[in-house]
CSV table of C-alpha atoms and ligand atoms in Angstrom, one decimal:
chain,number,residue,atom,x,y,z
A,1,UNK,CA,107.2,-44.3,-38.6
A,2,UNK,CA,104.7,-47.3,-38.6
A,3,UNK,CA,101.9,-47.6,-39.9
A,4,UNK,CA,100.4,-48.5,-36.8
A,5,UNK,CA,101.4,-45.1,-35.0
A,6,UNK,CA,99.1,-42.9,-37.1
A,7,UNK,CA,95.8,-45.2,-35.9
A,8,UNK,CA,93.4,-44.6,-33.3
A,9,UNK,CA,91.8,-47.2,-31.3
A,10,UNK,CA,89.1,-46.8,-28.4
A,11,UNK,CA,89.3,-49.3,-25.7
A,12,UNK,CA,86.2,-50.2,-23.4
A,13,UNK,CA,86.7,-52.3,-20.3
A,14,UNK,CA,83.1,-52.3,-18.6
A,15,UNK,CA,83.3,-53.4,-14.7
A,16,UNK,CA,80.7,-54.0,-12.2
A,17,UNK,CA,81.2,-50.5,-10.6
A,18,UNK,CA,83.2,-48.4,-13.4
A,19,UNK,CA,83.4,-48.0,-17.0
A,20,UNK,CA,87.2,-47.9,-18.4
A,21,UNK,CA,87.7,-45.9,-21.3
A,22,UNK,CA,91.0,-45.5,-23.0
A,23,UNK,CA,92.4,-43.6,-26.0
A,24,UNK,CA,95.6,-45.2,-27.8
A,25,UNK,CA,97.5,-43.5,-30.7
A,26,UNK,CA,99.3,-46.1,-32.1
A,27,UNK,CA,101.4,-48.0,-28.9
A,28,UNK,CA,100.8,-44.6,-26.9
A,29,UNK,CA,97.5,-44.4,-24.8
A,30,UNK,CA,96.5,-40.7,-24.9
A,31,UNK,CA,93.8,-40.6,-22.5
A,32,UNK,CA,92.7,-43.1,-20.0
A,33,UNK,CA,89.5,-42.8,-18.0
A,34,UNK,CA,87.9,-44.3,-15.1
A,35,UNK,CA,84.1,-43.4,-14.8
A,36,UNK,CA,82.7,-44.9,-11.8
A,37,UNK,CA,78.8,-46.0,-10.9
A,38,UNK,CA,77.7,-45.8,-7.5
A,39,UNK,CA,75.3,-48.9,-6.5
A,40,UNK,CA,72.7,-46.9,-6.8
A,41,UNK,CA,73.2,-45.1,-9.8
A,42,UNK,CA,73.3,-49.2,-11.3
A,43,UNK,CA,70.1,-50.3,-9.4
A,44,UNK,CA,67.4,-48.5,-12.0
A,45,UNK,CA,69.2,-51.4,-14.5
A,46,UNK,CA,67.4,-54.8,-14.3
A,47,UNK,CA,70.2,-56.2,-16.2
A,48,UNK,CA,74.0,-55.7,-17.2
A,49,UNK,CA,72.6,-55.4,-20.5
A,50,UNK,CA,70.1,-53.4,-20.1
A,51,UNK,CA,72.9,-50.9,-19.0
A,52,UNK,CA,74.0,-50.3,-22.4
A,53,UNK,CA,72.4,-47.3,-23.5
A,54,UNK,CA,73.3,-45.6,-20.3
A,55,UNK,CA,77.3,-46.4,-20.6
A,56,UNK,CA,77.6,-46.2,-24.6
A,57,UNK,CA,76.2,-42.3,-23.8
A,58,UNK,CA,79.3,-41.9,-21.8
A,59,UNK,CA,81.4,-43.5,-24.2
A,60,UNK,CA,80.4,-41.2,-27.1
A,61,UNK,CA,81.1,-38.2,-24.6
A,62,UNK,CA,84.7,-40.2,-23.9
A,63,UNK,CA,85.2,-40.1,-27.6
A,64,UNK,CA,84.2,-36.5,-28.6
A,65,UNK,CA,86.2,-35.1,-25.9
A,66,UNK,CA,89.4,-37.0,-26.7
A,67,UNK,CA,89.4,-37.7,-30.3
A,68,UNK,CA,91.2,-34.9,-31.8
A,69,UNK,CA,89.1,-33.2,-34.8
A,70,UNK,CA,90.4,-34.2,-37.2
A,71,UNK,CA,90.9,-37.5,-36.4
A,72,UNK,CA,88.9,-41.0,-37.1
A,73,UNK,CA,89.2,-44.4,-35.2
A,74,UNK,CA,90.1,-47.3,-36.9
A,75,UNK,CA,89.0,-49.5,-34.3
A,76,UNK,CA,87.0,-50.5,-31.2
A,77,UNK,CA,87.9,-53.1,-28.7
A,78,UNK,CA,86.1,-54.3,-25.8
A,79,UNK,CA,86.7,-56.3,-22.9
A,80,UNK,CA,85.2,-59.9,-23.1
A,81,UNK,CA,82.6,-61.4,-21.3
A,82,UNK,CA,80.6,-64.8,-20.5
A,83,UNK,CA,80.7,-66.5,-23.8
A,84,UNK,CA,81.1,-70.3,-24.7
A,85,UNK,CA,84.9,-71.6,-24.0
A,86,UNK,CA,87.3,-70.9,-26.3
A,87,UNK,CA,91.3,-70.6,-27.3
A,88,UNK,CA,93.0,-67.0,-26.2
A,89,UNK,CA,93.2,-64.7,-29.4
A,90,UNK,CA,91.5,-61.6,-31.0
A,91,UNK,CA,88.2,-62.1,-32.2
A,92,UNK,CA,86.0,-59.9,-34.0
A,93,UNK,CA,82.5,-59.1,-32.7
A,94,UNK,CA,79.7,-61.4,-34.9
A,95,UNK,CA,75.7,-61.6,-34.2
A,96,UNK,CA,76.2,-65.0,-32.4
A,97,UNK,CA,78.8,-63.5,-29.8
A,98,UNK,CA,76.4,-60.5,-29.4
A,99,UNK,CA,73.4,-63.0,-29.1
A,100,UNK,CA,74.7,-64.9,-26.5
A,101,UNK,CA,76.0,-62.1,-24.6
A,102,UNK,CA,72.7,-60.1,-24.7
A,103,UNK,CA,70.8,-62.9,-23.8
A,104,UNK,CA,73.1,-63.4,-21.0
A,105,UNK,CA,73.2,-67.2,-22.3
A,106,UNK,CA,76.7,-68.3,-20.5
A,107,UNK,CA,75.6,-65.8,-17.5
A,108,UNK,CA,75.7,-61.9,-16.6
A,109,UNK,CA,78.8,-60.4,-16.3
A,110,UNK,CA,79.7,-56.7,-16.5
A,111,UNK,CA,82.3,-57.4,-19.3
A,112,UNK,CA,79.7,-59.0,-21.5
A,113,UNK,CA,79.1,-55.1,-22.2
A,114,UNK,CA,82.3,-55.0,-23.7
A,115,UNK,CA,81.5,-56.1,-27.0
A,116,UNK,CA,78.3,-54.9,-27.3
A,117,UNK,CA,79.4,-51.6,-26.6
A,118,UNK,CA,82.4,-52.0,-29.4
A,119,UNK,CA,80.0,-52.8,-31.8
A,120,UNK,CA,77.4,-50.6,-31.4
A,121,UNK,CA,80.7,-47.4,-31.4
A,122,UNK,CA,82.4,-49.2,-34.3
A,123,UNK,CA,79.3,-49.5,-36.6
A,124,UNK,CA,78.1,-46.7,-37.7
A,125,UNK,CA,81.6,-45.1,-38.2
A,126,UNK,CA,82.2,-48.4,-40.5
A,127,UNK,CA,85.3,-49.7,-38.2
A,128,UNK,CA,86.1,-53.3,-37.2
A,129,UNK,CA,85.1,-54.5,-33.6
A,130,UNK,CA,86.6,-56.7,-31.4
A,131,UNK,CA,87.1,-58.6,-28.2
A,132,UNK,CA,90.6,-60.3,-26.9
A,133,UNK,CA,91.1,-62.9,-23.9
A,134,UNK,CA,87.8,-62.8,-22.2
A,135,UNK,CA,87.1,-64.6,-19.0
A,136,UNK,CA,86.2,-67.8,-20.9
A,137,UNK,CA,89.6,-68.4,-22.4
A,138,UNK,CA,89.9,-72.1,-22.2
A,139,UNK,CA,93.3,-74.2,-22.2
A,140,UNK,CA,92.5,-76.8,-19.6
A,141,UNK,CA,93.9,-80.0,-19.3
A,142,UNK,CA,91.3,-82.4,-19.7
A,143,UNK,CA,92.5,-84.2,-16.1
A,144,UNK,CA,91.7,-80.6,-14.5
A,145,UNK,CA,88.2,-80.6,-15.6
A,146,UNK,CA,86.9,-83.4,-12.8
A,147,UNK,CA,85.8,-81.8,-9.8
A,148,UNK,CA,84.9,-85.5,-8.3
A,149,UNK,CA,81.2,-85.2,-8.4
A,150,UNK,CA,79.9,-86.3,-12.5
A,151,UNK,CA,77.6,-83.5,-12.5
A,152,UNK,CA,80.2,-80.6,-11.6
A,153,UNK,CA,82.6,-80.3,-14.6
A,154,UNK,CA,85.6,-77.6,-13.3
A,155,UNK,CA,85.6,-75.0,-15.9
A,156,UNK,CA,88.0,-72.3,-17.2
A,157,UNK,CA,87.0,-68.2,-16.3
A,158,UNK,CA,89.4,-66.4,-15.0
A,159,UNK,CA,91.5,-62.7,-15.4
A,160,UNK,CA,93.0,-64.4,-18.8
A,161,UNK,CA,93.4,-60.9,-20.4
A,162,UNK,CA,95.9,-59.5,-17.4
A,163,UNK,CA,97.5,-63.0,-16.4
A,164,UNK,CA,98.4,-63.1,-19.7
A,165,UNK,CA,99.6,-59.7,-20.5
A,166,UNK,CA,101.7,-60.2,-16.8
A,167,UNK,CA,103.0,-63.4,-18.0
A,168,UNK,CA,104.0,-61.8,-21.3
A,169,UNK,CA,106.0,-58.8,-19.5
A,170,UNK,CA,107.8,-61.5,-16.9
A,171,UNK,CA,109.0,-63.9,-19.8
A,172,UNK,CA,110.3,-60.7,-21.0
A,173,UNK,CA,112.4,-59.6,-17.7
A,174,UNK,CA,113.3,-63.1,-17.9
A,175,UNK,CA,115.2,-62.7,-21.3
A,176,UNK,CA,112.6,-65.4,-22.7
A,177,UNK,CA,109.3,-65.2,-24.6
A,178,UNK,CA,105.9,-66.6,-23.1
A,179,UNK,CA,106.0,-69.5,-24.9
A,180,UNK,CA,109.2,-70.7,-23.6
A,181,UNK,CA,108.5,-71.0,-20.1
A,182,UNK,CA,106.3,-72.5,-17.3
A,183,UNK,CA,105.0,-69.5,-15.2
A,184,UNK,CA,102.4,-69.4,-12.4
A,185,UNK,CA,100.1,-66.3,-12.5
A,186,UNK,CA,98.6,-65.1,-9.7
A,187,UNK,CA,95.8,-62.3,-10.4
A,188,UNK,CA,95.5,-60.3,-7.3
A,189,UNK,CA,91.9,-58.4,-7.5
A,190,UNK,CA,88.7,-58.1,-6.6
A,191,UNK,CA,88.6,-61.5,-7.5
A,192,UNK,CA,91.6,-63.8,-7.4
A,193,UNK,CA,92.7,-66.6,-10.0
A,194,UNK,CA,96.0,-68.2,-9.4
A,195,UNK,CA,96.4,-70.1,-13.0
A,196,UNK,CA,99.4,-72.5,-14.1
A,197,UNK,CA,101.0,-71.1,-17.8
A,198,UNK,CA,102.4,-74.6,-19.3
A,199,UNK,CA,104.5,-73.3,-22.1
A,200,UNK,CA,101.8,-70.5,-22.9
A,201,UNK,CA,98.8,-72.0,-22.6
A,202,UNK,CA,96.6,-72.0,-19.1
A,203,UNK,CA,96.7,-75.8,-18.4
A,204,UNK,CA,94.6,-75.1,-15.2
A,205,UNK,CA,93.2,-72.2,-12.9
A,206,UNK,CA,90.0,-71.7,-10.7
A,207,UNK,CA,87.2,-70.5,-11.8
A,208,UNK,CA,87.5,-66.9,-10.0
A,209,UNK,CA,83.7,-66.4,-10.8
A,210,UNK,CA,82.0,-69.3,-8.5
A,211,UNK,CA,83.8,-70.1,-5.7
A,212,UNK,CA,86.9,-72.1,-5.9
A,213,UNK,CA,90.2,-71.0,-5.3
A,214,UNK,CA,91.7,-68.8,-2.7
A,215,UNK,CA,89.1,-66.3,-0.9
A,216,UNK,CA,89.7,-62.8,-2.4
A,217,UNK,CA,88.4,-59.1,-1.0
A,218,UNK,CA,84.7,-59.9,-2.4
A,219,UNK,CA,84.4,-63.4,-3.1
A,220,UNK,CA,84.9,-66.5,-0.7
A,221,UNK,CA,86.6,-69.0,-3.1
A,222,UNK,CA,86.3,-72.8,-2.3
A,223,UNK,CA,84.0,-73.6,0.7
A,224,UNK,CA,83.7,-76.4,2.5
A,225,UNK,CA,80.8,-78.4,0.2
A,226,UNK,CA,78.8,-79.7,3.1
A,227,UNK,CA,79.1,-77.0,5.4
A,228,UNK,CA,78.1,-75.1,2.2
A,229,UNK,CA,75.0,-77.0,1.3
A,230,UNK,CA,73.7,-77.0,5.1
A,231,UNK,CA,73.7,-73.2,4.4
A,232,UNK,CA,72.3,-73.0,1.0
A,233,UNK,CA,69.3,-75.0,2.8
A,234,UNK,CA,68.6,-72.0,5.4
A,235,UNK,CA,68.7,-69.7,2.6
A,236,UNK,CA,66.5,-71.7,0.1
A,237,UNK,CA,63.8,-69.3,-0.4
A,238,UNK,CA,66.7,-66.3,-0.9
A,239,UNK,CA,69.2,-67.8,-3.6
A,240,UNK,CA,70.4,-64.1,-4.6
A,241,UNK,CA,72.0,-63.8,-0.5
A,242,UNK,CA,73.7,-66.7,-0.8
A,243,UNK,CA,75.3,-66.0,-4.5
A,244,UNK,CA,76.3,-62.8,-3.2
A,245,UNK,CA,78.1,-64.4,-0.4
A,246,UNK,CA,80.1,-66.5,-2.9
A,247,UNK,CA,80.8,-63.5,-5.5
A,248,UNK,CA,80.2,-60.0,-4.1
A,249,UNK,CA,80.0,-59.9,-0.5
A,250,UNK,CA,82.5,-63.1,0.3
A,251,UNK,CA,85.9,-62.8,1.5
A,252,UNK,CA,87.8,-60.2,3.0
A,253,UNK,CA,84.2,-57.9,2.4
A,254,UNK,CA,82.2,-60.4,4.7
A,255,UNK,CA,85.0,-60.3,7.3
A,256,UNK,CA,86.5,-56.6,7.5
A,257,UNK,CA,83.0,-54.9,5.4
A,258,UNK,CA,85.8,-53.4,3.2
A,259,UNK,CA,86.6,-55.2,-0.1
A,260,UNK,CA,89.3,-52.2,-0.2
A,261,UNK,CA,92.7,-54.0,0.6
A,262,UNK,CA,94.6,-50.9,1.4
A,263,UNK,CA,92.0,-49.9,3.9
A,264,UNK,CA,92.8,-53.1,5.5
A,265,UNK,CA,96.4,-52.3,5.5
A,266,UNK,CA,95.3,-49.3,7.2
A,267,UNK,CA,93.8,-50.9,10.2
A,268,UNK,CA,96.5,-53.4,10.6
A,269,UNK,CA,99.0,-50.3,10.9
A,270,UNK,CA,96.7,-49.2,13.6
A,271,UNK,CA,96.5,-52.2,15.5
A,272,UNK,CA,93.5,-54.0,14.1
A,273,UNK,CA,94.4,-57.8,14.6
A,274,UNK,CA,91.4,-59.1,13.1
A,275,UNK,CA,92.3,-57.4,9.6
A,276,UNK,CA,95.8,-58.6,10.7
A,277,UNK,CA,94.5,-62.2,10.7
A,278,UNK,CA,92.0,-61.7,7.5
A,279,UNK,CA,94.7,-60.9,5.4
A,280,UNK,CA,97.3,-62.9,6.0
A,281,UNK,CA,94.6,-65.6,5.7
A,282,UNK,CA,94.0,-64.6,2.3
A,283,UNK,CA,97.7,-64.4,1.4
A,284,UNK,CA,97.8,-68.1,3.0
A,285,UNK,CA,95.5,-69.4,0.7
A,286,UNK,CA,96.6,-68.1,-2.3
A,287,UNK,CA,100.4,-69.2,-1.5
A,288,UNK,CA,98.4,-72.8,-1.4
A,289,UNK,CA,97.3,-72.2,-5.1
A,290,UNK,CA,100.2,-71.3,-6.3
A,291,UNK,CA,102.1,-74.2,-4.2
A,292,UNK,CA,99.4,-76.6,-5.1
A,293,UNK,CA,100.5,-76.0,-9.5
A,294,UNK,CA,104.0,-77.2,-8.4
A,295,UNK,CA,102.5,-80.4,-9.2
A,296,UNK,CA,100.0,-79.4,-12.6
A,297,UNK,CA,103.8,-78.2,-13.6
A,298,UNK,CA,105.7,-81.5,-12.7
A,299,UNK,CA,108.0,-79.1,-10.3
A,300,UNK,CA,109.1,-77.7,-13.6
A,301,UNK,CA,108.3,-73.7,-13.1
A,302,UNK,CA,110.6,-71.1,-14.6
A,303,UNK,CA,108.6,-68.1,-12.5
A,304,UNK,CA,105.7,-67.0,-10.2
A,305,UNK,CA,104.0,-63.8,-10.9
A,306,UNK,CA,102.0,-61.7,-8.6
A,307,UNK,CA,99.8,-59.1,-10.4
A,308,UNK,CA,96.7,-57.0,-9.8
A,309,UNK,CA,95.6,-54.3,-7.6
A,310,UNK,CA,96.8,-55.9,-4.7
A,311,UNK,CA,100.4,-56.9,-6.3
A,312,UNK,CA,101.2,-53.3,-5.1
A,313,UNK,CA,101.1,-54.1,-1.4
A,314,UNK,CA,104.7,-55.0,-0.4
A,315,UNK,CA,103.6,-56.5,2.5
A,316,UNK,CA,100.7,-59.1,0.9
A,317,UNK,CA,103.7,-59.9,-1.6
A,318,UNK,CA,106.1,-60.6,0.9
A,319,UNK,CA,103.5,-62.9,3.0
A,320,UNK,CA,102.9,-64.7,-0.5
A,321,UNK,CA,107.0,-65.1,-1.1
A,322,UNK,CA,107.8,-66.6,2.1
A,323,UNK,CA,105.8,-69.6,1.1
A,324,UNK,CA,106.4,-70.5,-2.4
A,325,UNK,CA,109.9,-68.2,-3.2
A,326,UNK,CA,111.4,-72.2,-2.6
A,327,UNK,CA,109.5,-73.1,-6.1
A,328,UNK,CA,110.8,-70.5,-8.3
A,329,UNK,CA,111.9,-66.6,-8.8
A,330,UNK,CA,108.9,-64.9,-7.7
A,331,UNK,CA,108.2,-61.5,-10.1
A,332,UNK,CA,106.0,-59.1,-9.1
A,333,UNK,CA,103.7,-56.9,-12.6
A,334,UNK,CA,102.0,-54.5,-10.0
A,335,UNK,CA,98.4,-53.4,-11.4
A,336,UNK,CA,96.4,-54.5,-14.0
A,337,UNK,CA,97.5,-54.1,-17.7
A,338,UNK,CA,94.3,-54.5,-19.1
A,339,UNK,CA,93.7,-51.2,-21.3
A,340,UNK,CA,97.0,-51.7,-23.0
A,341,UNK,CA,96.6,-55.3,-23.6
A,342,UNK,CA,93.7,-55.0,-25.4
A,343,UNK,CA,95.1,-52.3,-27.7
A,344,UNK,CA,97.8,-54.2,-28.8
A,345,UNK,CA,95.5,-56.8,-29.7
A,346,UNK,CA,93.5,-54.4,-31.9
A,347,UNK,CA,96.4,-53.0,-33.0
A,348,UNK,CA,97.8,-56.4,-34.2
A,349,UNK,CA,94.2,-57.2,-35.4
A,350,UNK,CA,94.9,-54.2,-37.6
A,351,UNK,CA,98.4,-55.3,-39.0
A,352,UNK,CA,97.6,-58.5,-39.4
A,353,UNK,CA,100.3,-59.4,-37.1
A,354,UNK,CA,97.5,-61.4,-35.0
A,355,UNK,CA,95.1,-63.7,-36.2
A,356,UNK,CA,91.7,-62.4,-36.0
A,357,UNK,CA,89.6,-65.5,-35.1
A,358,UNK,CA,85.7,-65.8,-35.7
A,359,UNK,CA,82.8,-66.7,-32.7
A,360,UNK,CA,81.6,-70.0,-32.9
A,361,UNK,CA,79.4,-71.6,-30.0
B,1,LIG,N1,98.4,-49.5,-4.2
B,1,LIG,C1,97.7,-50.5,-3.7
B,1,LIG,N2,98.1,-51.1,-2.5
B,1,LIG,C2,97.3,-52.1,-2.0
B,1,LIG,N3,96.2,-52.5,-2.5
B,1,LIG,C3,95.7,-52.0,-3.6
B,1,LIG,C4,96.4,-50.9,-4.3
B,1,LIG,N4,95.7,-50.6,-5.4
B,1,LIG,C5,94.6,-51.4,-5.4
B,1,LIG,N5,94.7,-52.2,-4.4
B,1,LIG,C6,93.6,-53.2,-4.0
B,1,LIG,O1,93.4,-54.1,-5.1
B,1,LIG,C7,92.1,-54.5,-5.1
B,1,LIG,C8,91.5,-54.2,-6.5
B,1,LIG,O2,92.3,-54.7,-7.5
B,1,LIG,P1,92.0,-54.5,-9.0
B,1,LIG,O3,91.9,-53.1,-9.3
B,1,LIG,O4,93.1,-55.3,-9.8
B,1,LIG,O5,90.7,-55.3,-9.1
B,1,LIG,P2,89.4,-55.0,-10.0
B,1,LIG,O6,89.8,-54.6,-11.4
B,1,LIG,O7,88.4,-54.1,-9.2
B,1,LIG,O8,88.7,-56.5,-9.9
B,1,LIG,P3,89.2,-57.8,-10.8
B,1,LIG,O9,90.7,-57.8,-10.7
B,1,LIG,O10,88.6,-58.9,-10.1
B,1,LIG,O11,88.7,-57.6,-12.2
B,1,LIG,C9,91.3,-53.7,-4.0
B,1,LIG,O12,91.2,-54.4,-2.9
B,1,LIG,C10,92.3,-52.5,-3.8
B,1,LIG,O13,92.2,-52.0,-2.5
B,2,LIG,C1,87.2,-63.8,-13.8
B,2,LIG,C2,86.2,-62.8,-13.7
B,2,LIG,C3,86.7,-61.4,-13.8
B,2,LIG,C4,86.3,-60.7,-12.6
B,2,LIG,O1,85.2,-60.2,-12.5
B,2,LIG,O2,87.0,-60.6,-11.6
């Protein structure tokens, strides 16, 4: 037996409508929980952070209920939020990362909870903290930055956590490690962020967070920027409308009303041609993304991988394949393999296996 199957380690993955909760013994997750908040129970919150009382209640509960007696974690790891750029890793939770996320300093994000939430679990029982991969994870090649306007700098957030983890398990069915290959990841969400992995390290993606990209069931990716700034105009005194239409209500939401794919796929099995046309629009687009990092990879890609929520529609898949299957094997990690990711990073935080690296703005 190793030593890392006798340890316990809570997992926290705070979304914008549910808090995932997880249990791991060692490798093995025991218990995995999905507690979801209605809009409604979230609107007496002025702030994502001011949510923190109200979903670290529910974690305790999480805990009490799962943890067996006579048992005592050895860690806490969170999901990671808005924070200053920086290289993927393990860090542990310090006062500046929980300044700057409490202060919402590099914006509000529902994963900025994460952290908070590990360390206000893991301190009184005198445990280690952490966070792994947040959105900010930042590996861009310095061409990929310009956006062709000096005050707009392209920046890195994205689903680093799962396209990482995805791009891990491909290398694997492809009998080579992550750092061997050049893979394109396509996370497949609520949000979308198609990035290109050059050898292991994210050398470009959009920035799934503020439109760019392909449009995805709540958020409406690139725009047109003239057409876009004729419309921000009509809606100057109401800029919380028209943010909403970028991240939130854009997309496939603004279209169908559903940011629920397979009731989409529903209606298209009835007949519906405009949820026909919506969604092979959005499986258009992000074939372009992926089509358009055959040239950040100099035509050099060893894989495409498809994952998320909506990797587990066959027929969005197959719309994606038809375009780009002429670049590379396309692999398909159905789901997200968040909650597992991030315990094996606490669990190699614990072993010393992985680096634990330190906050620094
Ligand atoms: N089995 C399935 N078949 C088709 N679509 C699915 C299936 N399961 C989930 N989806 C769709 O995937 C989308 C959500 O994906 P996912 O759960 O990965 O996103 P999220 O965690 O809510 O958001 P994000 O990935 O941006 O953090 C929804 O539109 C949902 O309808
Ligand atoms: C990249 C941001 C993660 C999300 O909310 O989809």
């Amino acid at each position: 037996m190793r030593a890392s199957d006798s340890i316990f380690v809570l997992v926290i993955n705070p979304g914008s409508t549910s808090t995932k909760l997880a249990l791991f013994h060692g490798e093995t997750c025991l218990q995995n929980y999905t507690i979801r908040h209605s809009a409604e129970e979230l609107r007496r919150f002025s702030s994502v952070a001011g949510q923190k009382n109200y979903r670290k209640e529910l974690t305790e509960t999480f805990i009490s209920d799962t943890l067996p007696k006579d048992a005592e974690l050895a860690a806490v790891i969170g999901r990671g939020g808005l924070l200053a750029p920086l290289e993927s890793g393990v860090y542990s939770v310090n006062s500046s990362m929980l300044e700057d996320l409490e202060s919402a300093r590099w914006g509000e994000h529902a994963s900025n909870l994460g952290a908070i939430l590990a360390e206000e679990i893991a301190r009184p029982r005198g445990i280690p903290s952490y966070i792994a991969d947040p959105v900010v994870v930042d590996e861009m090649l310095d061409e990929a930055r310009f956006s062709g306007c000096p005050e707009i700098q392209r920046v890195s957030i994205f689903h680093a956590l799962n396209q990482k983890s995805a791009a891990r398990k491909a290398a694997a069915r492809l009998g080579k490690s992550y750092e061997e290959l050049n893979l394109i990841v396509a996370h497949l969400g609520g949000g979308i962020s198609v990035g290109a992995h050059r050898r292991g390290r994210v050398i470009d993606v959009n920035n799934a967070l503020d439109g760019d990209g392909p449009f995805s069931p709540e958020r409406s990716g690139g725009l047109p920027a003239g057409q876009l700034v004729s419309l921000a105009l009509e809606y100057r005194d109401r800029e919380k409308e028209i943010r909403k239409k970028i991240v939130g209500q854009g997309g496939m939401v603004a279209y169908l009303g559903t940011n629920d794919l397979q009731a989409a796929l529903e209606r298209i099995n009835a007949g519906d041609t405009k949820a026909e046309a919506v969604v092979r629009a959005m499986a258009y687009q992000v074939a372009k993304e992926i089509a358009s990092h055959g040239a950040t990879l100099k035509g050099r890609i060893d894989g495409i991988v498809l994952t998320g929520g909506i990797a587990c529609s066959g027929y969005v898949t197959d719309l994606i394949r038809e375009r780009v299957s002429y670049l590379a094997p396309v692999l398909v990690i159905e789901g997200e393999r968040e909650m597992e990711a991030l315990a094996e990073n606490a669990l190699g935080a614990l072993n010393r296996t992985r680096t634990i690296k330190e906050y620094r703005r």
